[in-house]
Short mmCIF file of C-alpha atoms and ligand atoms in Angstrom, two decimals:
data_model
loop_
_atom_site.label_atom_id
_atom_site.label_comp_id
_atom_site.label_asym_id
_atom_site.label_seq_id
_atom_site.Cartn_x
_atom_site.Cartn_y
_atom_site.Cartn_z
CA MET D 129 -0.13 -0.11 0.14
CA TYR D 130 1.12 3.64 -0.71
CA LYS D 131 1.22 6.27 1.91
CA ILE D 132 -0.31 9.25 -0.33
CA LEU D 133 0.64 12.71 0.89
CA ASP D 134 -1.51 15.46 0.72
CA LYS D 135 -1.68 17.69 -2.46
CA LYS D 136 -1.43 20.73 -0.63
CA LEU D 137 1.88 21.13 0.73
CA ASP D 138 1.54 23.96 3.41
CA LYS D 139 5.01 23.81 4.79
CA LEU D 140 8.39 23.03 3.96
CA GLU D 141 11.16 23.02 6.57
CA THR D 142 14.44 23.95 4.74
CA ASP D 143 16.74 23.10 7.48
CA SER D 144 15.12 19.65 7.97
CA GLN D 145 15.67 18.86 4.25
CA GLN D 146 19.47 19.44 4.90
CA ALA D 147 19.20 17.20 8.10
CA TYR D 148 17.62 14.38 6.07
CA ILE D 149 20.51 14.60 3.36
CA GLN D 150 22.90 13.98 6.57
CA SER D 151 20.85 11.30 8.03
CA LEU D 152 20.66 9.57 4.22
CA LYS D 153 24.56 9.99 4.26
CA SER D 154 25.01 8.17 7.35
CA TYR D 155 22.80 5.48 6.36
CA VAL D 156 24.55 5.09 2.92
CA GLU D 157 28.08 5.24 4.53
CA GLN D 158 26.92 2.22 6.73
CA LEU D 159 25.66 0.45 3.39
CA SER D 160 28.69 1.03 1.69
CA ILE D 161 30.85 -0.73 4.71
CA GLU D 162 28.41 -3.54 4.36
CA TRP D 163 28.45 -4.01 0.69
CA GLY D 164 32.16 -3.24 0.31
CA ARG D 165 31.01 -0.63 -2.33
CA ARG D 166 29.08 2.58 -2.66
CA PRO D 167 25.40 2.47 -3.53
CA THR D 168 24.60 3.46 -7.16
CA TYR D 169 21.80 5.71 -9.07
CA PHE D 170 20.82 6.33 -12.61
CA ILE D 171 18.30 8.73 -13.70
CA GLN D 172 16.51 8.69 -17.28
CA THR D 173 15.17 11.90 -18.15
CA PHE D 174 12.48 12.53 -20.66
CA GLY D 175 11.12 15.98 -21.81
CA CYS D 176 12.38 19.55 -21.78
CA GLN D 177 15.29 21.14 -20.41
CA GLN D 178 13.63 22.17 -17.31
CA ASN D 179 12.97 18.41 -16.46
CA GLU D 180 16.88 18.10 -17.31
CA ASN D 181 17.55 20.95 -14.85
CA ASP D 182 15.17 18.92 -12.26
CA SER D 183 17.24 15.74 -12.67
CA GLU D 184 20.28 17.60 -12.00
CA ILE D 185 18.81 18.50 -8.45
CA ILE D 186 17.72 14.90 -7.98
CA ALA D 187 21.26 13.72 -8.87
CA GLY D 188 22.86 16.45 -6.66
CA VAL D 189 20.59 15.06 -3.59
CA LEU D 190 21.64 11.58 -4.18
CA GLU D 191 25.22 12.66 -4.82
CA ALA D 192 25.34 14.42 -1.37
CA SER D 193 23.85 11.35 0.18
CA GLY D 194 26.78 9.36 -0.93
CA PHE D 195 25.38 7.82 -4.16
CA VAL D 196 27.20 7.27 -7.20
CA LEU D 197 26.25 7.59 -10.70
CA ALA D 198 25.85 4.17 -12.65
CA GLU D 199 25.63 3.77 -16.56
CA SER D 200 22.30 2.04 -16.76
CA TYR D 201 19.32 0.77 -14.81
CA GLU D 202 20.85 -2.61 -14.71
CA GLU D 203 23.80 -1.11 -12.59
CA ALA D 204 22.06 0.95 -10.21
CA ASP D 205 20.44 0.39 -6.88
CA VAL D 206 18.17 3.29 -7.04
CA SER D 207 16.69 4.11 -10.66
CA ALA D 208 14.45 7.23 -11.49
CA VAL D 209 12.63 8.04 -14.51
CA ASN D 210 11.70 11.63 -14.88
CA THR D 211 8.89 11.59 -17.12
CA CYS D 212 7.26 14.07 -19.70
CA SER D 213 3.60 14.39 -20.93
CA ILE D 214 3.91 16.65 -23.59
CA ARG D 215 2.99 14.02 -26.47
CA GLU D 216 1.58 10.70 -26.38
CA ASN D 217 4.97 8.80 -27.34
CA ALA D 218 6.48 10.53 -24.30
CA ASP D 219 3.80 8.46 -22.32
CA THR D 220 4.42 5.42 -24.22
CA ARG D 221 8.09 5.37 -23.61
CA LEU D 222 7.70 5.38 -19.75
CA PHE D 223 5.64 2.29 -19.77
CA GLY D 224 8.30 0.58 -21.93
CA HIS D 225 11.01 1.55 -19.22
CA LEU D 226 8.79 0.39 -16.44
CA GLY D 227 8.92 -3.20 -18.18
CA ILE D 228 12.43 -3.37 -17.81
CA LEU D 229 12.52 -1.96 -14.35
CA LYS D 230 9.76 -4.70 -13.43
CA THR D 231 12.10 -7.42 -14.36
CA LEU D 232 14.97 -5.85 -12.65
CA LYS D 233 13.02 -5.54 -9.26
CA ASN D 234 12.17 -9.01 -9.64
CA GLU D 235 15.45 -10.12 -9.71
CA ASN D 236 16.52 -8.10 -6.81
CA LYS D 237 13.86 -6.86 -4.42
CA ASN D 238 16.15 -4.22 -2.70
CA ARG D 239 16.42 -2.19 -5.88
CA ILE D 240 14.52 1.13 -5.40
CA THR D 241 12.50 2.69 -8.34
CA ILE D 242 11.51 6.28 -8.50
CA LEU D 243 8.86 7.99 -10.99
CA CYS D 244 8.73 11.65 -10.82
CA GLY D 245 7.97 14.56 -13.32
CA CYS D 246 5.06 15.78 -15.54
CA MET D 247 3.25 12.45 -15.83
CA MET D 248 2.96 11.92 -12.22
CA THR D 249 0.72 14.91 -11.79
CA GLN D 250 -1.99 13.04 -13.88
CA ASP D 251 -4.30 10.66 -11.93
CA GLN D 252 -4.75 8.03 -14.83
CA HIS D 253 -1.10 7.44 -14.87
CA ILE D 254 -1.08 7.10 -11.06
CA GLU D 255 -4.14 4.76 -11.13
CA LYS D 256 -2.20 2.51 -13.99
CA ILE D 257 0.94 2.37 -11.89
CA LYS D 258 -0.78 1.26 -8.76
CA LYS D 259 -2.52 -1.39 -10.69
CA SER D 260 0.16 -2.67 -12.81
CA PHE D 261 3.27 -1.49 -11.54
CA SER D 262 2.99 -1.23 -7.86
CA PHE D 263 6.58 -2.21 -7.36
CA VAL D 264 7.48 1.24 -7.93
CA ASP D 265 8.50 2.67 -4.51
CA LEU D 266 8.38 6.59 -4.83
CA ILE D 267 6.30 8.80 -6.92
CA PHE D 268 6.56 12.59 -6.79
CA GLY D 269 5.57 15.26 -9.04
CA PRO D 270 7.59 18.39 -10.39
CA HIS D 271 6.79 20.63 -7.17
CA ASP D 272 7.83 17.85 -4.92
CA ILE D 273 11.54 18.00 -5.77
CA TYR D 274 11.95 20.38 -2.78
CA ARG D 275 11.19 17.79 -0.24
CA LEU D 276 13.20 15.13 -1.81
CA PRO D 277 15.55 14.57 0.87
CA LEU D 278 12.49 13.66 3.22
CA LEU D 279 10.93 11.40 0.83
CA LEU D 280 14.13 9.58 0.04
CA TRP D 281 14.70 9.01 3.62
CA ASP D 282 11.35 7.39 4.17
CA THR D 283 11.68 5.30 0.97
CA ILE D 284 15.06 4.01 1.37
CA CYS D 285 15.58 4.02 5.08
CA ASN D 286 12.16 3.62 6.26
CA ASN D 287 10.86 1.22 3.66
CA GLN D 288 7.80 3.22 3.05
CA ARG D 289 6.20 3.33 -0.24
CA ILE D 290 5.08 6.89 -1.08
CA ILE D 291 2.91 9.12 -3.49
CA ALA D 292 3.89 12.85 -3.12
CA VAL D 293 2.29 15.07 -5.90
CA SER D 294 1.29 18.49 -4.67
CA GLU D 295 -0.20 21.16 -6.78
CA GLU D 296 1.86 24.41 -6.62
CA ASN D 297 5.47 25.28 -6.61
CA HIS D 298 6.00 27.81 -3.80
CA TRP D 299 9.16 26.17 -2.67
CA HIS D 300 11.73 27.03 -5.16
CA GLU D 301 12.91 30.36 -3.62
CA GLN D 302 13.19 28.76 -0.06
CA THR D 303 15.18 25.66 -0.88
CA LYS D 304 18.87 25.39 -1.72
CA LEU D 305 19.31 21.83 -2.78
CA PRO D 306 22.55 20.56 -4.18
CA MET D 307 23.08 19.99 -7.85
CA ALA D 308 25.00 17.57 -9.86
CA ARG D 309 25.19 19.42 -13.24
CA SER D 310 25.12 16.76 -16.12
CA ARG D 311 27.33 19.00 -18.55
CA LYS D 312 30.60 21.11 -18.21
CA PHE D 313 29.39 23.63 -21.12
CA ARG D 314 25.68 24.82 -20.62
CA GLY D 315 24.78 25.56 -17.26
CA LEU D 316 21.08 25.30 -16.92
CA VAL D 317 19.30 28.05 -14.73
CA SER D 318 15.42 27.80 -14.33
CA ILE D 319 14.33 31.16 -13.95
CA MET D 320 10.42 30.56 -13.81
CA TYR D 321 8.25 27.68 -13.31
CA GLY D 322 4.79 26.85 -14.82
CA CYS D 323 2.67 28.51 -17.48
CA ASP D 324 -0.24 30.70 -17.39
CA ASN D 325 -0.96 30.72 -21.31
CA PHE D 326 -3.04 27.56 -21.55
CA CYS D 327 -2.77 27.11 -25.09
CA THR D 328 -5.60 24.62 -25.94
CA PHE D 329 -3.37 21.76 -27.08
CA CYS D 330 -0.77 21.86 -24.09
CA ILE D 331 -0.57 19.76 -21.04
CA VAL D 332 2.15 21.85 -19.21
CA PRO D 333 -0.20 24.35 -17.40
CA TYR D 334 -1.89 21.29 -15.66
CA THR D 335 1.44 19.52 -14.75
CA ARG D 336 3.64 22.41 -13.99
CA GLY D 337 0.84 24.65 -12.22
CA ARG D 338 0.99 28.44 -12.57
CA GLU D 339 3.66 30.99 -13.52
CA SER D 340 5.94 31.43 -10.72
CA SER D 341 9.29 33.36 -11.29
CA ARG D 342 12.39 33.02 -9.18
CA SER D 343 13.92 36.10 -7.56
CA TYR D 344 16.31 38.36 -9.61
CA LYS D 345 18.73 37.90 -6.75
CA SER D 346 18.92 34.38 -6.46
CA ILE D 347 19.25 33.75 -10.47
CA LEU D 348 22.01 36.29 -10.55
CA LYS D 349 23.63 34.34 -7.62
CA GLU D 350 23.42 31.01 -9.44
CA ILE D 351 24.89 32.59 -12.58
CA GLN D 352 27.96 33.82 -10.31
CA GLU D 353 28.20 30.21 -9.09
CA LEU D 354 28.55 28.99 -12.43
CA ILE D 355 30.89 31.44 -13.58
CA SER D 356 33.27 30.67 -10.63
CA GLU D 357 32.92 27.02 -11.62
CA GLY D 358 34.18 27.94 -15.04
CA TYR D 359 31.10 27.92 -17.22
CA THR D 360 31.02 30.24 -20.11
CA GLU D 361 27.49 29.17 -21.33
CA VAL D 362 24.30 29.57 -19.50
CA MET D 363 20.86 28.92 -20.62
CA LEU D 364 17.99 30.46 -18.83
CA LEU D 365 15.02 28.11 -18.72
CA GLY D 366 11.10 28.50 -18.27
CA GLN D 367 8.12 27.04 -20.17
CA ASN D 368 7.57 30.72 -21.08
CA VAL D 369 10.92 32.23 -20.59
CA ASN D 370 10.25 35.77 -21.22
CA ALA D 371 7.36 36.08 -19.03
CA TRP D 372 9.81 36.19 -16.11
CA GLY D 373 8.94 38.93 -13.59
CA LYS D 374 5.23 39.22 -14.60
CA ASP D 375 3.96 37.57 -11.50
CA LEU D 376 6.37 39.50 -9.42
CA ARG D 377 5.22 43.14 -10.58
CA GLY D 378 3.93 45.31 -7.49
CA LYS D 379 5.22 42.83 -5.18
CA VAL D 380 9.05 42.98 -5.14
CA GLU D 381 11.55 45.98 -5.48
CA GLY D 382 13.93 45.74 -8.67
CA PRO D 383 13.64 44.51 -11.85
CA THR D 384 10.60 42.46 -13.11
CA ASN D 385 10.91 42.17 -16.64
CA PHE D 386 12.75 39.70 -18.65
CA ALA D 387 14.71 42.02 -20.82
CA GLU D 388 16.31 43.61 -17.72
CA LEU D 389 17.18 40.18 -16.43
CA LEU D 390 18.79 39.26 -19.51
CA GLU D 391 20.77 42.46 -19.66
CA ALA D 392 22.10 41.91 -16.07
CA VAL D 393 23.28 38.23 -17.20
CA ALA D 394 25.03 39.67 -20.16
CA GLN D 395 26.91 42.23 -18.42
CA ASN D 396 28.99 39.53 -16.92
CA LYS D 397 31.81 39.44 -19.46
CA GLU D 398 32.94 36.05 -18.31
CA LEU D 399 29.93 34.53 -20.14
CA LYS D 400 30.40 34.27 -23.70
CA ARG D 401 26.94 32.49 -24.64
CA ILE D 402 23.87 33.39 -23.09
CA ARG D 403 20.93 31.17 -24.22
CA TYR D 404 17.29 31.18 -23.13
CA MET D 405 14.43 28.76 -23.80
CA SER D 406 11.65 29.17 -24.87
CA PRO D 407 10.40 32.66 -25.40
CA ASN D 408 6.67 33.12 -26.37
CA PRO D 409 6.03 35.58 -29.04
CA ARG D 410 3.18 37.01 -27.01
CA ASP D 411 5.86 38.46 -24.39
CA ILE D 412 8.35 39.67 -26.85
CA ASP D 413 8.74 43.65 -26.76
CA GLN D 414 11.03 46.09 -28.43
CA GLN D 415 12.85 46.38 -25.21
CA LEU D 416 13.94 42.79 -25.39
CA ILE D 417 14.87 43.13 -29.06
CA ASP D 418 16.97 46.05 -28.49
CA ILE D 419 18.96 44.20 -25.52
CA ILE D 420 19.69 41.23 -27.82
CA GLY D 421 20.78 43.81 -30.45
CA LYS D 422 23.00 45.40 -27.86
CA TYR D 423 25.05 42.36 -26.22
CA ASN D 424 27.20 40.21 -28.21
CA ASN D 425 27.26 37.58 -25.62
CA ILE D 426 23.45 37.00 -25.75
CA GLU D 427 23.32 34.36 -28.60
CA PRO D 428 22.64 35.16 -32.21
CA HIS D 429 19.63 32.72 -32.25
CA MET D 430 16.21 32.57 -30.95
CA HIS D 431 13.88 29.70 -30.74
CA LEU D 432 10.63 31.17 -31.28
CA PRO D 433 7.76 28.54 -31.50
CA LEU D 434 5.29 29.30 -33.98
CA GLN D 435 2.85 26.41 -33.70
CA SER D 436 0.92 27.52 -37.05
CA GLY D 437 0.89 29.87 -39.79
CA SER D 438 -2.70 30.34 -39.81
CA ASN D 439 -4.59 32.93 -37.91
CA ASN D 440 -7.63 30.57 -37.27
CA ILE D 441 -5.63 28.01 -35.91
CA LEU D 442 -3.64 30.33 -33.73
CA LYS D 443 -6.82 31.62 -32.45
CA ALA D 444 -8.25 28.15 -31.85
CA MET D 445 -4.75 27.36 -30.03
CA ARG D 446 -5.30 30.21 -27.93
CA ARG D 447 -1.69 31.48 -28.86
CA ARG D 448 -2.57 35.49 -28.57
CA HIS D 449 -0.18 36.23 -31.46
CA ASP D 450 -1.00 36.18 -35.19
CA ARG D 451 0.98 35.45 -38.23
CA GLU D 452 1.61 39.14 -38.92
CA ARG D 453 2.81 39.90 -35.27
CA TYR D 454 4.91 36.80 -35.57
CA LEU D 455 6.44 38.06 -38.90
CA GLU D 456 6.98 41.62 -37.44
CA ILE D 457 8.96 40.03 -34.56
CA VAL D 458 11.38 38.13 -37.03
CA GLU D 459 11.89 41.36 -39.08
CA ALA D 460 12.73 43.20 -35.83
CA LEU D 461 15.15 40.72 -34.69
CA ARG D 462 17.09 40.45 -37.92
CA GLU D 463 17.20 44.14 -37.81
CA ALA D 464 18.57 44.39 -34.53
CA ARG D 465 21.05 41.12 -34.91
CA PRO D 466 21.54 40.57 -38.53
CA GLU D 467 23.48 37.32 -38.03
CA ILE D 468 20.48 35.87 -35.79
CA THR D 469 19.37 32.37 -36.65
CA ILE D 470 15.66 31.83 -35.82
CA THR D 471 14.21 28.43 -35.23
CA THR D 472 10.83 27.18 -34.18
CA ASP D 473 8.20 24.68 -33.06
CA ILE D 474 5.49 23.90 -35.75
CA MET D 475 2.88 21.30 -35.38
CA VAL D 476 0.25 19.74 -37.84
CA GLY D 477 -3.13 18.35 -37.37
CA PHE D 478 -4.61 20.66 -34.67
CA PRO D 479 -8.31 20.06 -34.59
CA GLY D 480 -10.21 21.73 -37.61
CA GLU D 481 -6.99 22.67 -39.51
CA THR D 482 -8.04 22.92 -43.17
CA GLU D 483 -5.84 22.42 -46.14
CA GLU D 484 -5.92 26.40 -46.52
CA ASP D 485 -4.73 26.85 -42.93
CA PHE D 486 -1.98 24.34 -43.53
CA GLU D 487 -0.99 26.32 -46.72
CA ASP D 488 -0.91 29.26 -44.69
CA THR D 489 1.69 27.38 -42.38
CA LEU D 490 4.05 26.49 -45.35
CA ASP D 491 3.67 30.13 -46.79
CA LEU D 492 4.85 31.31 -43.46
CA MET D 493 7.80 29.16 -43.47
CA LYS D 494 8.65 30.27 -46.65
CA GLN D 495 8.63 33.82 -45.85
CA VAL D 496 10.69 33.36 -42.63
CA LYS D 497 12.78 30.59 -43.73
CA PHE D 498 13.56 29.11 -40.30
CA ASP D 499 17.01 27.70 -39.97
CA SER D 500 15.82 24.50 -38.33
CA ALA D 501 12.45 23.51 -36.67
CA PHE D 502 10.97 20.90 -34.38
CA THR D 503 8.18 19.46 -36.19
CA PHE D 504 5.21 17.74 -34.47
CA ILE D 505 2.14 15.86 -35.26
CA TYR D 506 -0.78 17.13 -32.90
CA SER D 507 -1.35 14.73 -30.28
CA PRO D 508 -4.55 14.92 -28.04
CA ARG D 509 -3.67 15.24 -24.45
CA GLU D 510 -6.35 14.38 -21.96
CA GLY D 511 -7.46 17.15 -19.92
CA THR D 512 -6.77 19.82 -22.32
CA PRO D 513 -9.61 21.73 -24.31
CA ALA D 514 -8.29 20.80 -27.73
CA ALA D 515 -8.52 16.95 -26.86
CA GLU D 516 -12.29 17.44 -26.98
CA TYR D 517 -12.97 19.12 -29.93
CA ASP D 518 -14.82 17.03 -32.32
CA ASN D 519 -13.17 17.97 -35.52
CA GLN D 520 -10.06 15.98 -35.13
CA ILE D 521 -8.16 15.39 -38.38
CA ASP D 522 -7.76 11.92 -39.95
CA GLN D 523 -4.39 10.27 -39.81
CA ASP D 524 -3.94 10.00 -43.54
CA THR D 525 -4.56 13.76 -43.99
CA ILE D 526 -2.11 14.44 -40.88
CA THR D 527 0.56 12.35 -42.13
CA ALA D 528 0.64 13.89 -45.55
CA ARG D 529 0.78 17.18 -44.36
CA PHE D 530 3.49 16.11 -41.78
CA ASN D 531 5.72 14.90 -44.85
CA ARG D 532 5.01 18.08 -46.75
CA LEU D 533 6.15 20.12 -43.69
CA VAL D 534 9.13 18.18 -42.96
CA GLU D 535 10.07 18.13 -46.56
CA LEU D 536 9.93 22.14 -46.87
CA GLN D 537 11.79 22.51 -43.65
CA ASN D 538 14.33 20.23 -44.51
CA ALA D 539 15.26 22.04 -47.61
CA HIS D 540 15.20 25.50 -45.77
CA SER D 541 17.47 23.85 -42.93
CA LEU D 542 20.20 22.61 -45.64
CA ALA D 543 19.93 25.98 -47.25
CA SER D 544 20.88 27.57 -44.07
CA ASN D 545 23.55 25.42 -43.56
CA GLN D 546 25.00 25.68 -46.92
CA SER D 547 24.99 29.48 -46.33
CA VAL D 548 27.84 29.19 -43.71
CA ILE D 549 30.03 26.86 -45.70
CA GLY D 550 33.68 28.16 -45.90
CA LYS D 551 33.36 30.14 -42.87
CA GLU D 552 35.69 29.73 -40.00
CA VAL D 553 33.72 29.78 -36.58
CA GLU D 554 34.09 29.85 -32.76
CA ILE D 555 32.87 26.45 -31.43
CA LEU D 556 32.10 25.46 -27.97
CA LEU D 557 32.67 21.76 -27.80
CA GLU D 558 30.15 19.20 -26.37
CA GLY D 559 31.85 15.89 -26.61
CA ILE D 560 32.74 13.42 -29.05
CA SER D 561 30.21 12.31 -31.67
CA HIS D 562 27.86 9.35 -30.98
CA GLY D 563 28.73 7.44 -34.18
CA ASP D 564 32.36 8.12 -34.11
CA ASP D 565 34.95 8.43 -31.08
CA ASN D 566 37.55 10.43 -33.52
CA ILE D 567 34.91 13.26 -34.38
CA LEU D 568 34.06 16.03 -31.97
CA THR D 569 30.71 17.61 -31.50
CA GLY D 570 30.04 21.17 -30.71
CA ARG D 571 27.93 24.48 -31.50
CA THR D 572 28.37 27.76 -33.01
CA ALA D 573 27.27 30.71 -31.15
CA ASP D 574 24.04 30.72 -33.32
CA PHE D 575 23.18 27.15 -32.19
CA ARG D 576 24.29 25.18 -35.33
CA LEU D 577 25.45 21.58 -34.41
CA ILE D 578 28.93 21.13 -35.91
CA ASN D 579 30.77 17.56 -36.17
CA ILE D 580 34.35 18.02 -36.14
CA SER D 581 37.52 16.20 -37.37
CA ILE D 582 41.00 16.93 -36.36
CA PRO D 583 43.87 17.33 -38.83
CA ALA D 584 46.94 15.48 -37.97
CA GLU D 585 49.28 18.45 -37.17
CA ILE D 586 46.76 19.71 -34.47
CA ARG D 587 46.18 15.95 -33.08
CA LYS D 588 49.86 15.36 -32.69
CA ARG D 589 50.05 18.66 -30.37
CA LEU D 590 47.12 17.57 -28.16
CA PRO D 591 47.89 16.58 -24.48
CA GLU D 592 48.10 12.85 -23.74
CA ILE D 593 44.96 12.95 -21.82
CA ALA D 594 42.89 14.28 -24.69
CA ILE D 595 43.15 10.86 -26.41
CA ASN D 596 42.29 7.48 -24.99
CA GLN D 597 42.14 3.81 -26.36
CA GLU D 598 38.92 4.22 -28.17
CA GLY D 599 39.69 7.56 -29.69
CA LEU D 600 39.34 11.05 -28.37
CA ASN D 601 38.60 11.72 -24.77
CA GLY D 602 35.26 13.64 -24.80
CA ASP D 603 35.51 14.41 -21.17
CA TYR D 604 38.59 16.54 -21.80
CA PHE D 605 37.21 18.57 -24.70
CA GLU D 606 33.73 19.17 -23.33
CA GLY D 607 33.31 22.98 -22.35
CA LYS D 608 36.71 24.01 -24.44
CA TYR D 609 36.50 26.22 -27.36
CA CYS D 610 38.07 25.76 -30.90
CA LEU D 611 37.98 27.46 -34.17
CA VAL D 612 36.75 25.24 -36.92
CA LYS D 613 36.44 25.77 -40.82
CA LEU D 614 32.99 24.65 -41.90
CA THR D 615 33.41 22.25 -44.73
CA LYS D 616 30.03 20.31 -45.66
CA ALA D 617 26.47 21.08 -44.94
CA LYS D 618 23.96 18.48 -44.02
CA THR D 619 20.26 18.75 -43.31
CA PHE D 620 20.71 18.48 -39.16
CA SER D 621 24.43 19.33 -38.90
CA ILE D 622 27.64 20.71 -40.65
CA GLU D 623 30.72 19.04 -40.82
CA GLY D 624 34.13 20.99 -40.32
CA GLU D 625 37.72 20.77 -39.71
CA MET D 626 39.46 22.13 -36.53
CA THR D 627 41.88 24.89 -37.48
CA ALA D 628 42.94 26.08 -33.87
CA PHE D 629 42.31 24.18 -30.40
CA ASP D 630 41.73 25.66 -26.78
CA VAL D 631 41.72 29.38 -28.17
CA ASN D 632 41.13 31.98 -25.56
CA LEU D 633 38.35 33.86 -27.40
N1 SAH C 93 6.42 26.93 -23.86
C1 SAH C 93 6.58 26.59 -25.25
C2 SAH C 93 6.50 25.25 -25.60
C3 SAH C 93 6.72 24.25 -24.92
S1 SAH C 93 6.38 22.53 -25.37
C4 SAH C 93 5.70 27.50 -26.09
O1 SAH C 93 4.87 28.20 -25.83
O2 SAH C 93 6.26 27.69 -27.45
C5 SAH C 93 7.40 22.31 -26.78
C6 SAH C 93 6.69 22.09 -28.14
O3 SAH C 93 5.99 20.85 -28.04
C7 SAH C 93 5.62 23.19 -28.25
O4 SAH C 93 6.05 24.47 -28.95
C8 SAH C 93 4.57 22.43 -29.44
O5 SAH C 93 4.92 22.51 -30.58
C9 SAH C 93 4.70 20.89 -29.04
N2 SAH C 93 3.61 20.46 -28.43
C10 SAH C 93 3.00 20.87 -27.28
N3 SAH C 93 1.87 20.02 -27.15
C11 SAH C 93 1.69 19.37 -27.86
C12 SAH C 93 0.67 18.37 -28.36
N4 SAH C 93 -0.43 18.21 -27.71
N5 SAH C 93 0.78 17.82 -29.51
C13 SAH C 93 2.05 18.02 -30.35
N6 SAH C 93 2.89 18.89 -30.11
C14 SAH C 93 2.72 19.48 -29.00
FE1 SF4 C 94 2.10 25.13 -23.40
FE2 SF4 C 94 1.38 27.18 -24.38
FE3 SF4 C 94 2.40 27.45 -21.94
FE4 SF4 C 94 4.16 26.98 -24.03
S1 SF4 C 94 3.02 29.04 -23.84
S2 SF4 C 94 4.09 25.76 -22.39
S3 SF4 C 94 2.52 25.65 -25.49
S4 SF4 C 94 0.63 26.63 -22.55
FE1 F3S C 95 7.57 17.42 -20.83
FE2 F3S C 95 6.78 18.25 -18.48
FE3 F3S C 95 8.85 19.60 -19.96
S1 F3S C 95 5.62 17.80 -20.11
S2 F3S C 95 8.25 19.16 -21.96
S3 F3S C 95 8.72 17.43 -19.23
S4 F3S C 95 7.25 20.69 -18.75
#
């Protein structure tokens, strides 16, 4: 039987969370002596970068308690899945993973299984887990991460089985939990939580609650910490990142506007690349565009979700911007920062989308020529208004439209990548390529993905630590800069050759 905690979390004792970490630590130390090895953990993260950032906190708490990172569920004593609800395939993937975790639990009852993230806020999933996957030990929602030390203590040390999913996120300001960052190159900084927009297709306002901005001071403090740890790239995160501060207006002293926050971050000259994700067209104003034009270290890239090019559909989606406004923003951005790349999210098959609506999307794409785009098929989400609409589009029409959409976008992406071939650019390295240990990957300031080969004369000057038995040592390169001559454009990436390494740019 699960112990089900109240959905209203009225009080959170910050000090006691730290005390629970200490208690866990003593317990884990004891275990390590008994087992002759340290207990291990593994976290699988689905969804957006905010979920990734949450996983960094979960990892931080586990590491502060003495657990060490394992490479897979199979090697982990504690496994966690941080779930996402945005589209149906995200849900389905969780249930695949639960199959694996069930087998592992059957092999060894002492393994701990944790589920968290957006899917856990939905009753239908909780019911399914209780019924078919009741081996899961701990379930908590996105707002409950702040009481994780207590939840872990009760689960791991007291053998309790807990469901803790609270409704609102009031606790981000009070609690300072440790964080184990997963990358050396892009420090993620959540600056606001939740979303108030209620676009009719979207589950996020239901899973992540109302908009709640972090304080100006605590954001800048985290940025300072990242700088002192050596980060030169940061990414400000929010479901609707440029709505930062709206909920603080009239309640706090000091800046309450995203443009001002971004400017304050940009004034840190140690930061070479400041990114933010995702801005919403409805909250873009000229002040923000001017700041983007003024500071070189703000990325010359904006990911600006469009969803549809049809005003009818945008209205039915409750997006609060129309195609004319979208085009106006693009034009102003390109004027302020001529080298800017613009990427987007587009979906096809929203209920009621006619051929004409779809053609409007293609037409807008032709006008903007996005440098790249995430393309989605509309996925009805239980609990959202659009899922109830009776004018759902049939699968064949959706598939045909999706193929046309992708074909057009691919042509634009390729043309965009072709336009930079021959240039020598600065790359922030992210590690080695998945397919080839002798190829590095990294990004340009305008967020293009580059696969990089190293010519023999540079390779032979690399320190010993840069190369291991399999090839290049990704860990060594991660977070360093190099210069690359771009040689060959592909649709989703560019090939290039390194011309200088570890340059102090
Ligand atoms: N806050 C961002 C979007 C976050 S979700 C914004 O407002 O733009 C990321 C993307 O997932 C969305 O831009 C949208 O294109 C896609 N998405 C969200 N809900 C979806 C659904 N029900 N079906 C298909 N795609 C969806
Ligand atoms: Fe979802 Fe719309 Fe909020 Fe984006 S702005 S998270 S699409 S409700
Ligand atoms: Fe998914 Fe939740 Fe992010 S639904 S996209 S993990 S906010």
